[in-house]
Tab-separated table of C-alpha atoms in Angstrom:
chain	number	residue	atom	x	y	z
A	1	MET	CA	4.967	51.639	8.960
A	2	GLU	CA	7.081	48.567	8.198
A	3	LEU	CA	6.799	45.837	10.444
A	4	ALA	CA	9.668	44.019	11.698
A	5	GLU	CA	10.682	40.209	10.615
A	6	PRO	CA	9.504	37.932	13.351
A	7	GLU	CA	12.022	36.318	15.470
A	8	VAL	CA	12.649	32.653	14.559
A	9	VAL	CA	13.274	30.551	17.400
A	10	ASP	CA	15.209	27.134	16.783
A	11	ASP	CA	12.566	24.980	18.380
A	12	CYS	CA	14.334	21.629	19.061
A	13	ARG	CA	16.408	21.274	15.612
A	14	TRP	CA	19.359	21.451	17.323
A	15	LEU	CA	18.674	18.899	19.968
A	16	GLU	CA	20.135	15.219	19.208
A	17	LYS	CA	17.224	14.003	21.578
A	18	PRO	CA	14.424	15.789	21.778
A	19	PRO	CA	12.210	16.305	25.142
A	20	ALA	CA	9.306	13.585	25.139
A	21	GLY	CA	6.412	14.840	22.794
A	22	LEU	CA	8.438	16.982	20.619
A	23	GLU	CA	10.291	14.404	18.614
A	24	HIS	CA	8.029	15.623	15.490
A	25	ARG	CA	10.019	18.561	15.387
A	26	THR	CA	13.710	17.071	14.883
A	27	LEU	CA	13.894	16.670	10.868
A	28	ARG	CA	17.087	15.297	9.384
A	29	ARG	CA	19.586	17.766	7.441
A	30	ASP	CA	22.645	16.012	7.712
A	31	GLU	CA	24.398	14.540	4.673
A	32	PHE	CA	22.562	11.261	4.773
A	33	TRP	CA	23.479	10.134	1.238
A	34	ARG	CA	27.023	10.034	1.849
A	35	GLY	CA	26.652	6.540	3.253
A	36	ILE	CA	25.445	5.053	-0.016
A	37	PRO	CA	28.742	4.199	-2.064
A	38	ALA	CA	27.636	5.868	-5.287
A	39	TYR	CA	26.854	9.078	-3.531
A	40	GLU	CA	29.659	9.654	-1.272
A	41	LYS	CA	31.435	12.327	-2.969
A	42	ILE	CA	28.424	13.996	-4.110
A	43	ASP	CA	27.718	17.616	-2.645
A	44	ALA	CA	24.611	19.060	-1.079
A	45	GLU	CA	23.899	21.231	-4.195
A	46	ALA	CA	23.946	18.299	-6.845
A	47	PHE	CA	22.102	15.600	-4.667
A	48	HIS	CA	19.513	18.267	-4.093
A	49	SER	CA	18.868	19.051	-7.508
A	50	HIS	CA	15.481	17.446	-9.091
A	51	VAL	CA	17.343	16.761	-12.474
A	52	PHE	CA	19.679	14.413	-10.321
A	53	GLN	CA	17.204	12.939	-8.261
A	54	THR	CA	15.207	12.056	-11.486
A	55	ARG	CA	17.994	10.769	-13.627
A	56	SER	CA	19.652	8.872	-11.180
A	57	SER	CA	16.586	6.829	-10.101
A	58	ILE	CA	16.786	3.029	-9.728
A	59	THR	CA	15.267	1.325	-12.109
A	60	SER	CA	16.677	-2.188	-11.898
A	61	VAL	CA	18.224	-4.798	-9.505
A	62	ASP	CA	21.509	-4.442	-11.245
A	63	ARG	CA	21.589	-0.908	-11.040
A	64	LEU	CA	20.662	-0.880	-7.108
A	65	ALA	CA	23.599	-3.546	-6.800
A	66	ARG	CA	26.163	-0.809	-8.591
A	67	VAL	CA	24.962	1.941	-6.254
A	68	LEU	CA	24.688	0.218	-2.891
A	69	GLY	CA	27.757	-2.054	-3.645
A	70	ASN	CA	28.611	-4.279	-0.675
A	71	ARG	CA	26.497	-2.408	1.677
A	72	VAL	CA	23.995	-5.242	1.719
A	73	PRO	CA	25.060	-9.051	0.695
A	74	GLU	CA	24.367	-10.601	-2.671
A	75	ALA	CA	21.593	-12.697	-0.970
A	76	PHE	CA	19.592	-9.785	-0.772
A	77	TYR	CA	19.885	-8.715	-4.364
A	78	GLU	CA	18.650	-12.307	-5.205
A	79	ASP	CA	15.833	-11.885	-2.671
A	80	VAL	CA	14.652	-8.732	-4.719
A	81	ARG	CA	14.916	-10.087	-8.012
A	82	LYS	CA	12.710	-13.178	-6.921
A	83	GLY	CA	10.228	-10.540	-5.416
A	84	LEU	CA	9.810	-8.682	-8.558
A	85	ARG	CA	8.503	-11.742	-10.234
A	86	ARG	CA	5.650	-11.816	-8.254
A	87	SER	CA	5.249	-8.255	-8.141
A	88	PRO	CA	2.881	-6.199	-9.954
A	89	MET	CA	5.212	-2.896	-9.879
A	90	SER	CA	8.939	-2.590	-11.570
A	91	ILE	CA	11.046	-0.637	-9.712
A	92	ARG	CA	11.712	2.981	-9.501
A	93	ILE	CA	13.361	4.746	-6.527
A	94	SER	CA	14.536	8.066	-6.197
A	95	PRO	CA	18.096	8.516	-4.362
A	96	TYR	CA	16.614	10.767	-1.674
A	97	ILE	CA	14.373	7.595	-0.685
A	98	LEU	CA	17.177	5.123	-1.244
A	99	SER	CA	19.612	7.205	1.044
A	100	LEU	CA	16.957	7.395	3.855
A	101	ILE	CA	16.605	3.373	3.893
A	102	ASP	CA	18.795	2.008	6.858
A	103	TRP	CA	20.766	-0.248	4.982
A	104	ASP	CA	22.078	-1.998	8.246
A	105	ASP	CA	18.689	-3.619	8.509
A	106	PRO	CA	17.170	-3.503	4.915
A	107	TYR	CA	14.752	-6.378	6.192
A	108	GLY	CA	13.079	-4.339	9.008
A	109	ASP	CA	13.217	-0.749	7.195
A	110	PRO	CA	9.939	0.534	6.643
A	111	LEU	CA	10.814	2.588	3.399
A	112	ARG	CA	12.640	-0.414	2.057
A	113	THR	CA	9.401	-2.409	2.868
A	114	GLN	CA	7.395	0.061	0.485
A	115	PHE	CA	9.390	0.214	-2.314
A	116	LEU	CA	11.658	-3.055	-2.812
A	117	PRO	CA	9.634	-6.333	-2.748
A	118	VAL	CA	11.376	-9.279	-0.973
A	119	ALA	CA	10.593	-13.134	-1.888
A	120	SER	CA	11.226	-14.257	1.591
A	121	GLN	CA	8.754	-11.976	3.029
A	122	GLN	CA	6.198	-12.226	0.466
A	123	LEU	CA	2.592	-14.134	1.168
A	124	PRO	CA	-0.036	-15.682	-0.800
A	125	ASP	CA	-2.343	-13.668	-2.330
A	126	HIS	CA	-6.088	-13.559	-0.831
A	127	PRO	CA	-7.979	-15.755	-2.915
A	128	GLU	CA	-10.772	-12.946	-3.273
A	129	LEU	CA	-8.270	-10.552	-4.917
A	130	TYR	CA	-8.324	-9.385	-8.530
A	131	LEU	CA	-6.603	-6.360	-10.468
A	132	ASP	CA	-8.309	-3.191	-10.541
A	133	ALA	CA	-10.408	-4.161	-7.104
A	134	LEU	CA	-11.678	-0.628	-6.828
A	135	ASN	CA	-13.787	-1.248	-10.276
A	136	GLU	CA	-12.097	2.039	-11.487
A	137	GLN	CA	-12.229	0.951	-15.187
A	138	GLY	CA	-15.700	-0.163	-15.094
A	139	ASP	CA	-16.723	3.102	-13.782
A	140	ALA	CA	-14.802	5.101	-16.270
A	141	PRO	CA	-17.503	6.623	-18.802
A	142	VAL	CA	-13.958	7.464	-20.954
A	143	PRO	CA	-10.765	6.479	-20.741
A	144	GLY	CA	-8.880	7.485	-17.466
A	145	LEU	CA	-11.718	9.327	-15.904
A	146	THR	CA	-13.716	7.416	-13.089
A	147	HIS	CA	-17.203	8.993	-12.173
A	148	ARG	CA	-18.278	7.051	-9.442
A	149	TYR	CA	-19.691	9.688	-6.840
A	150	PRO	CA	-22.629	12.227	-7.561
A	151	ASP	CA	-20.430	15.545	-7.708
A	152	ARG	CA	-16.815	14.372	-7.745
A	153	ALA	CA	-14.806	12.081	-10.630
A	154	LEU	CA	-11.062	11.215	-10.710
A	155	PHE	CA	-8.889	12.121	-13.647
A	156	LEU	CA	-5.959	9.842	-14.495
A	157	ALA	CA	-4.022	12.292	-16.588
A	158	LEU	CA	-0.931	10.059	-17.135
A	159	ASP	CA	0.281	6.537	-16.068
A	160	THR	CA	3.541	7.037	-14.606
A	161	CYS	CA	5.393	8.269	-11.475
A	162	PRO	CA	8.359	9.618	-9.744
A	163	VAL	CA	8.892	6.403	-7.860
A	164	TYR	CA	6.920	3.115	-8.153
A	165	CYS	CA	5.218	2.026	-4.646
A	166	ARG	CA	4.826	-1.653	-4.122
A	167	PHE	CA	1.422	-1.602	-3.057
A	168	CYS	CA	-0.057	0.775	-5.723
A	169	THR	CA	-3.988	0.278	-6.076
A	170	ARG	CA	-3.372	1.279	-9.876
A	171	SER	CA	-0.990	-1.597	-10.621
A	172	TYR	CA	-3.436	-2.131	-13.495
A	173	ALA	CA	-2.272	0.799	-15.310
A	174	VAL	CA	0.839	2.633	-13.807
A	175	GLY	CA	4.151	1.881	-14.797
A	176	LEU	CA	5.982	-0.555	-17.033
A	177	ASP	CA	4.403	-4.112	-17.552
A	178	THR	CA	5.735	-6.731	-15.507
A	179	GLU	CA	5.806	-10.613	-15.428
A	180	GLU	CA	2.706	-10.557	-13.390
A	181	VAL	CA	0.794	-7.613	-15.220
A	182	GLU	CA	0.154	-6.353	-18.910
A	183	LYS	CA	-0.973	-2.862	-17.927
A	184	VAL	CA	-3.689	-0.913	-19.362
A	185	HIS	CA	-1.947	2.186	-20.732
A	186	LEU	CA	-3.381	5.905	-20.002
A	187	GLY	CA	-0.456	8.204	-21.414
A	188	VAL	CA	-0.603	11.667	-21.915
A	189	SER	CA	-2.748	12.334	-24.820
A	190	ARG	CA	-4.487	15.539	-25.832
A	191	GLU	CA	-7.169	13.559	-27.716
A	192	ARG	CA	-7.719	11.350	-24.416
A	193	TRP	CA	-7.700	14.585	-22.226
A	194	GLU	CA	-10.218	16.357	-24.623
A	195	ARG	CA	-12.610	13.392	-24.261
A	196	VAL	CA	-12.417	13.747	-20.720
A	197	PHE	CA	-12.765	17.449	-20.477
A	198	ALA	CA	-15.690	17.464	-22.751
A	199	TYR	CA	-17.503	14.529	-20.694
A	200	ILE	CA	-16.935	16.878	-17.446
A	201	ALA	CA	-18.291	19.768	-18.840
A	202	SER	CA	-21.394	17.410	-20.025
A	203	ARG	CA	-22.225	16.574	-16.529
A	204	PRO	CA	-23.653	19.510	-14.727
A	205	GLU	CA	-23.279	17.900	-11.352
A	206	LEU	CA	-19.845	17.257	-11.388
A	207	GLU	CA	-17.935	19.804	-9.045
A	208	ASP	CA	-14.986	18.280	-7.726
A	209	ILE	CA	-12.169	16.582	-9.959
A	210	VAL	CA	-9.136	14.662	-8.570
A	211	VAL	CA	-6.510	15.075	-10.928
A	212	SER	CA	-4.049	11.901	-10.450
A	213	GLY	CA	-2.344	9.122	-12.338
A	214	GLY	CA	0.420	7.910	-12.294
A	215	ASP	CA	1.406	11.253	-10.664
A	216	VAL	CA	1.194	14.896	-11.715
A	217	TYR	CA	4.871	15.484	-10.802
A	218	ASN	CA	5.855	13.689	-14.213
A	219	LEU	CA	3.602	16.332	-16.301
A	220	LYS	CA	5.387	19.355	-17.883
A	221	ALA	CA	4.910	22.872	-16.472
A	222	GLU	CA	3.021	23.472	-19.616
A	223	GLN	CA	0.483	20.570	-19.313
A	224	MET	CA	-0.069	21.520	-15.633
A	225	TRP	CA	-1.191	24.782	-16.934
A	226	LEU	CA	-3.226	23.258	-19.535
A	227	LEU	CA	-5.060	20.909	-16.899
A	228	GLY	CA	-5.356	23.662	-14.570
A	229	GLU	CA	-6.886	26.639	-17.049
A	230	THR	CA	-9.296	23.856	-18.703
A	231	LEU	CA	-10.933	22.435	-15.587
A	232	LEU	CA	-11.088	26.108	-13.995
A	233	LYS	CA	-12.664	27.358	-16.796
A	234	ILE	CA	-15.454	24.957	-16.935
A	235	ASN	CA	-18.342	26.653	-15.189
A	236	GLN	CA	-19.394	23.923	-12.752
A	237	ILE	CA	-16.054	22.912	-11.288
A	238	ARG	CA	-15.686	24.455	-8.153
A	239	ARG	CA	-12.618	22.594	-6.716
A	240	PHE	CA	-9.724	20.230	-7.699
A	241	ARG	CA	-6.710	18.571	-6.488
A	242	PHE	CA	-3.599	17.767	-7.889
A	243	ALA	CA	-2.563	14.293	-6.497
A	244	THR	CA	1.313	13.307	-6.357
A	245	LYS	CA	3.735	11.467	-4.274
A	246	GLY	CA	6.347	13.796	-5.206
A	247	PRO	CA	6.779	15.920	-2.062
A	248	ALA	CA	7.442	12.519	-0.291
A	249	VAL	CA	10.088	11.130	-2.540
A	250	ILE	CA	11.574	14.014	-4.364
A	251	PRO	CA	10.784	17.506	-2.231
A	252	GLN	CA	13.567	19.000	-4.218
A	253	LYS	CA	11.506	19.239	-7.175
A	254	LEU	CA	9.594	21.959	-5.717
A	255	LEU	CA	12.687	23.870	-4.761
A	256	THR	CA	14.622	23.361	-8.090
A	257	ASP	CA	11.883	22.818	-10.836
A	258	ARG	CA	10.951	26.448	-10.469
A	259	ALA	CA	8.781	26.190	-13.920
A	260	TRP	CA	6.710	23.314	-12.751
A	261	THR	CA	6.332	25.187	-9.017
A	262	ASP	CA	5.558	28.297	-10.653
A	263	ALA	CA	2.721	26.377	-12.933
A	264	LEU	CA	1.194	24.744	-9.605
A	265	THR	CA	1.192	28.386	-8.207
A	266	GLY	CA	-0.141	29.905	-11.157
A	267	VAL	CA	-3.104	27.756	-11.294
A	268	VAL	CA	-3.762	27.856	-7.569
A	269	GLU	CA	-3.726	31.761	-8.032
A	270	MET	CA	-6.142	31.462	-10.797
A	271	GLY	CA	-8.580	29.554	-9.059
A	272	ARG	CA	-8.546	32.066	-6.116
A	273	ARG	CA	-9.354	34.910	-8.407
A	274	MET	CA	-12.145	32.876	-9.667
A	275	HIS	CA	-13.008	31.758	-5.942
A	276	LYS	CA	-12.638	28.314	-6.696
A	277	GLU	CA	-10.624	25.892	-4.540
A	278	VAL	CA	-6.925	24.063	-6.041
A	279	VAL	CA	-4.732	22.299	-3.412
A	280	LEU	CA	-2.524	19.506	-3.617
A	281	HIS	CA	-2.880	16.127	-2.174
A	282	THR	CA	0.156	13.929	-1.352
A	283	HIS	CA	1.249	11.078	0.375
A	284	PHE	CA	3.511	10.400	3.201
A	285	ASN	CA	3.312	7.082	4.979
A	286	HIS	CA	6.129	7.239	7.382
A	287	PRO	CA	7.865	9.906	9.784
A	288	ALA	CA	11.292	8.998	8.315
A	289	GLU	CA	10.203	10.445	4.865
A	290	ILE	CA	9.690	14.014	6.242
A	291	THR	CA	13.412	15.585	6.336
A	292	GLY	CA	14.839	19.327	6.486
A	293	VAL	CA	14.443	19.398	2.736
A	294	THR	CA	10.851	18.321	2.993
A	295	GLN	CA	10.429	21.387	5.284
A	296	ASP	CA	11.876	23.895	3.011
A	297	ALA	CA	9.591	22.513	0.030
A	298	MET	CA	6.541	22.706	2.379
A	299	ASP	CA	7.475	26.139	3.560
A	300	LEU	CA	7.737	27.400	-0.046
A	301	LEU	CA	4.342	26.125	-0.766
A	302	MET	CA	2.982	27.749	2.360
A	303	GLU	CA	4.558	30.953	1.378
A	304	ARG	CA	2.631	30.795	-2.095
A	305	GLY	CA	-0.706	29.865	-0.233
A	306	ILE	CA	-0.921	26.394	-1.280
A	307	THR	CA	-2.928	23.819	1.013
A	308	VAL	CA	-1.194	20.619	1.125
A	309	ARG	CA	-3.155	17.505	2.504
A	310	ASN	CA	-2.093	13.842	3.133
A	311	GLN	CA	-3.180	10.635	2.369
A	312	ALA	CA	-1.357	7.918	3.874
A	313	VAL	CA	-1.581	3.955	3.499
A	314	LEU	CA	-2.008	1.576	6.601
A	315	GLN	CA	0.845	-1.036	6.118
A	316	ARG	CA	1.980	-3.733	8.156
A	317	GLY	CA	5.697	-3.128	9.439
A	318	VAL	CA	5.457	0.355	8.295
A	319	ASN	CA	2.863	2.375	10.007
A	320	ASP	CA	0.563	-0.059	11.779
A	321	ASP	CA	1.575	0.998	15.535
A	322	ALA	CA	0.252	3.970	17.261
A	323	ALA	CA	3.586	5.376	18.070
A	324	THR	CA	4.632	5.671	14.552
A	325	MET	CA	1.082	6.807	13.039
A	326	ASN	CA	1.426	9.590	15.981
A	327	LEU	CA	4.713	10.685	14.883
A	328	LEU	CA	3.689	10.721	11.420
A	329	VAL	CA	0.626	12.756	12.270
A	330	LYS	CA	2.300	15.432	14.603
A	331	ARG	CA	5.131	15.483	11.650
A	332	LEU	CA	2.984	16.320	8.787
A	333	SER	CA	1.424	18.937	10.763
A	334	TYR	CA	4.564	20.395	11.684
A	335	VAL	CA	5.658	21.023	8.324
A	336	ASN	CA	2.214	22.194	7.447
A	337	VAL	CA	0.786	18.980	5.638
A	338	GLN	CA	-3.003	18.380	6.964
A	339	PRO	CA	-3.413	14.895	7.660
A	340	TYR	CA	-6.499	13.907	5.833
A	341	TYR	CA	-7.094	10.300	5.136
A	342	VAL	CA	-5.184	6.759	6.319
A	343	PHE	CA	-6.483	4.197	3.824
A	344	PHE	CA	-6.649	0.505	4.996
A	345	HIS	CA	-4.632	-1.408	2.352
A	346	ASP	CA	-6.390	-2.451	-0.887
A	347	LEU	CA	-6.471	-5.844	-1.890
A	348	VAL	CA	-3.344	-5.384	-4.145
A	349	GLN	CA	-1.493	-8.299	-6.018
A	350	GLY	CA	1.637	-9.379	-4.645
A	351	VAL	CA	1.794	-7.236	-1.067
A	352	GLU	CA	-0.210	-9.301	1.269
A	353	ASP	CA	2.458	-9.046	3.580
A	354	LEU	CA	1.532	-5.211	3.802
A	355	ARG	CA	-1.828	-5.731	4.426
A	356	THR	CA	-3.374	-5.549	8.172
A	357	SER	CA	-6.411	-6.547	9.685
A	358	LEU	CA	-9.494	-4.224	10.174
A	359	GLU	CA	-9.105	-4.660	14.005
A	360	ALA	CA	-5.648	-3.567	14.140
A	361	GLY	CA	-6.141	-0.534	12.207
A	362	LEU	CA	-9.141	0.228	14.100
A	363	GLN	CA	-7.033	0.015	17.416
A	364	VAL	CA	-4.417	2.354	15.599
A	365	GLU	CA	-6.989	5.012	15.145
A	366	LYS	CA	-8.465	4.796	18.577
A	367	ARG	CA	-4.860	5.770	19.968
A	368	VAL	CA	-3.899	8.597	17.393
A	369	ARG	CA	-7.456	10.465	17.937
A	370	GLY	CA	-6.844	13.327	20.418
A	371	THR	CA	-2.991	13.509	19.412
A	372	THR	CA	-3.357	16.719	17.905
A	373	ALA	CA	-6.325	19.070	16.885
A	374	GLY	CA	-9.331	17.579	15.236
A	375	PHE	CA	-8.505	19.125	11.510
A	376	ASN	CA	-5.142	17.466	11.868
A	377	THR	CA	-6.514	14.163	12.612
A	378	PRO	CA	-7.023	11.883	9.794
A	379	THR	CA	-10.285	9.788	9.158
A	380	PHE	CA	-9.323	6.174	8.747
A	381	ILE	CA	-10.698	4.709	5.285
A	382	VAL	CA	-11.625	1.520	3.503
A	383	ASP	CA	-12.213	1.631	-0.198
A	384	THR	CA	-14.749	-0.999	-0.547
A	385	LEU	CA	-13.956	-3.927	-3.103
A	386	GLY	CA	-15.825	-3.467	-6.089
A	387	GLY	CA	-16.419	0.175	-6.380
A	388	GLY	CA	-18.712	0.959	-3.382
A	389	GLY	CA	-16.317	4.016	-2.703
A	390	LYS	CA	-14.561	5.335	0.750
A	391	ARG	CA	-16.447	4.402	3.897
A	392	ASP	CA	-15.170	5.265	7.259
A	393	ALA	CA	-13.614	2.138	8.864
A	394	HIS	CA	-15.931	1.991	11.789
A	395	SER	CA	-19.094	2.182	9.712
A	396	TYR	CA	-19.369	-1.574	8.544
A	397	GLU	CA	-22.692	-3.387	8.738
A	398	TYR	CA	-20.981	-6.554	10.379
A	399	TYR	CA	-17.262	-7.511	11.011
A	400	ASN	CA	-16.631	-10.986	11.814
A	401	ARG	CA	-13.065	-10.979	13.385
A	402	GLU	CA	-12.805	-14.853	13.550
A	403	THR	CA	-13.337	-15.168	9.569
A	404	GLY	CA	-11.990	-11.786	8.813
A	405	VAL	CA	-15.245	-10.752	6.834
A	406	ALA	CA	-16.416	-7.255	7.103
A	407	VAL	CA	-19.452	-6.122	5.302
A	408	TYR	CA	-20.090	-2.262	3.806
A	409	THR	CA	-22.786	-0.876	2.325
A	410	SER	CA	-22.504	2.670	0.348
A	411	PRO	CA	-26.308	4.190	0.145
A	412	VAL	CA	-25.136	6.933	-1.770
A	413	VAL	CA	-22.782	5.302	-4.671
A	414	ARG	CA	-24.519	1.957	-4.797
A	415	PRO	CA	-27.665	2.173	-3.023
A	416	GLY	CA	-28.800	-1.534	-1.928
A	417	ALA	CA	-25.429	-2.986	-2.412
A	418	TYR	CA	-23.064	-4.761	-0.147
A	419	PHE	CA	-19.433	-4.666	-0.428
A	420	PHE	CA	-16.802	-6.934	1.379
A	421	TYR	CA	-13.228	-6.119	3.165
A	422	PHE	CA	-11.090	-8.915	3.883
A	423	ASP	CA	-8.381	-9.546	6.715
A	424	PRO	CA	-5.153	-11.304	5.543
A	425	ILE	CA	-5.505	-14.869	6.178
A	426	ASP	CA	-2.287	-15.242	8.027
A	427	CYS	CA	-3.506	-13.008	10.723
A	428	LEU	CA	-6.463	-15.679	11.179
A	429	ASP	CA	-6.458	-18.646	13.327
A	430	GLY	CA	-5.332	-21.991	11.960
A	431	GLU	CA	-8.423	-23.694	11.568
A	432	VAL	CA	-10.202	-20.608	9.788
A	433	ARG	CA	-7.126	-20.523	7.564
A	434	SER	CA	-7.908	-23.891	6.176
A	435	ARG	CA	-11.201	-22.890	5.733
A	436	TRP	CA	-10.022	-20.287	3.242
A	437	ALA	CA	-8.146	-22.651	1.150
A	438	ASP	CA	-11.530	-24.304	0.446
A	439	ALA	CA	-13.640	-22.547	-2.067
A	440	VAL	CA	-16.886	-24.075	-0.755
A	441	TRP	CA	-16.057	-22.979	2.718
A	442	ARG	CA	-14.741	-19.709	1.496
A	443	ARG	CA	-18.048	-18.638	-0.459
A	444	GLN	CA	-20.078	-20.150	3.066
A	445	MET	CA	-18.289	-17.526	5.301
A	446	MET	CA	-19.046	-14.655	3.104
A	447	GLU	CA	-22.770	-15.427	2.693
A	448	GLU	CA	-23.162	-15.815	6.282
A	449	ALA	CA	-21.364	-12.589	6.843
A	450	LEU	CA	-23.674	-10.859	4.392
A	451	ALA	CA	-26.404	-12.517	5.581
A	452	VAL	CA	-26.013	-10.950	8.893
A	453	ALA	CA	-25.261	-7.603	7.952
A	454	LYS	CA	-28.447	-7.787	5.549
A	455	GLN	CA	-30.247	-8.326	9.128
A	456	GLY	CA	-28.922	-5.364	10.787
A	457	MET	CA	-27.535	-7.320	13.442
A	458	GLY	CA	-23.953	-6.179	13.047
């Protein structure tokens, strides 16, 4: 007996203004790119090709100016040029993301904020900031493999991405060298990969691998197969995750690069036959990044049985209010992406303007919980300075909201050690800000917080 195709109900996509509470179902399917001077004559088929998206990426301010023309004044381009001088990341933006930015309000747009630095909004770096703040290199037994947690490890397979985010926590390695940072290069290398595979195979406690970079979107289909098959054939490996920003910035690749998507699907299916889990982890930060093309791409992955989870970063002016975060969570759930983590912003060079206080993020988390089912409600996480690993943001041993110093412990990863997290200094009162400018006062505030944490009085 053949089953009839289920009736598809057009649920609010046709409405210009959906009913309250259903805004997450309204996804853009207009030809939004035609508002960009360089793209106004490009048809939908051409624009939504992964080849166009990749080859037409914006990689310099001069190219940005050629694409946008007079949509923004010359002063904006100069602001970006000055901002890049302090940035640890170079420019790379897909036409898709560029077209979704509101160029009538570039300074207030949350997508522009993530990808294009402007000097007029930058703040001085926190005095306790340093490159590789999470100590990924210090926990690397072989180049490009961080083994911090007992049963899992992070494999940095490459050092390039389809776009470069201002806030990248791996600015020490990802992308081109900048005026601020000379990178540690971890390019695709069969020899380096073999050393990683050998180490993983030699450690029977390892069961879980995150394959990241860089971004696996930039791997060739045959490289995806090589990685997937090799990891699955290591007996003790029970699960691994491919990590990619790609679905958020070039969702077209999943629809038009059949070889890559087939390789991902093949690895997932091979894992299923071996009773091992292979999933895709991605990175949406704002609901405006999710369009009808995103939904089409996620529908394809759903049809192929591929689980997709999201890891967002909490960013000031992007998603640090409850309404935006709630909409992001609901919209992700609607397109079958599971909201998994929201990370408090790491202390990254050149992006202090994006960080929030711990208190501000906790208030957002309080207002998100209960919005939807628990399994689709993200956990808010602090990845501690110095390599203590991920901690539930609420689990601090002590948090002084006046000085902005929080102290965490990590009993499994670093028994007996204590780890700091710091609020942005501009969020503190004037007198406390002046203390942070003095090295003696700074050390005293940290030592006082540490002493209270050790006494268990937090």
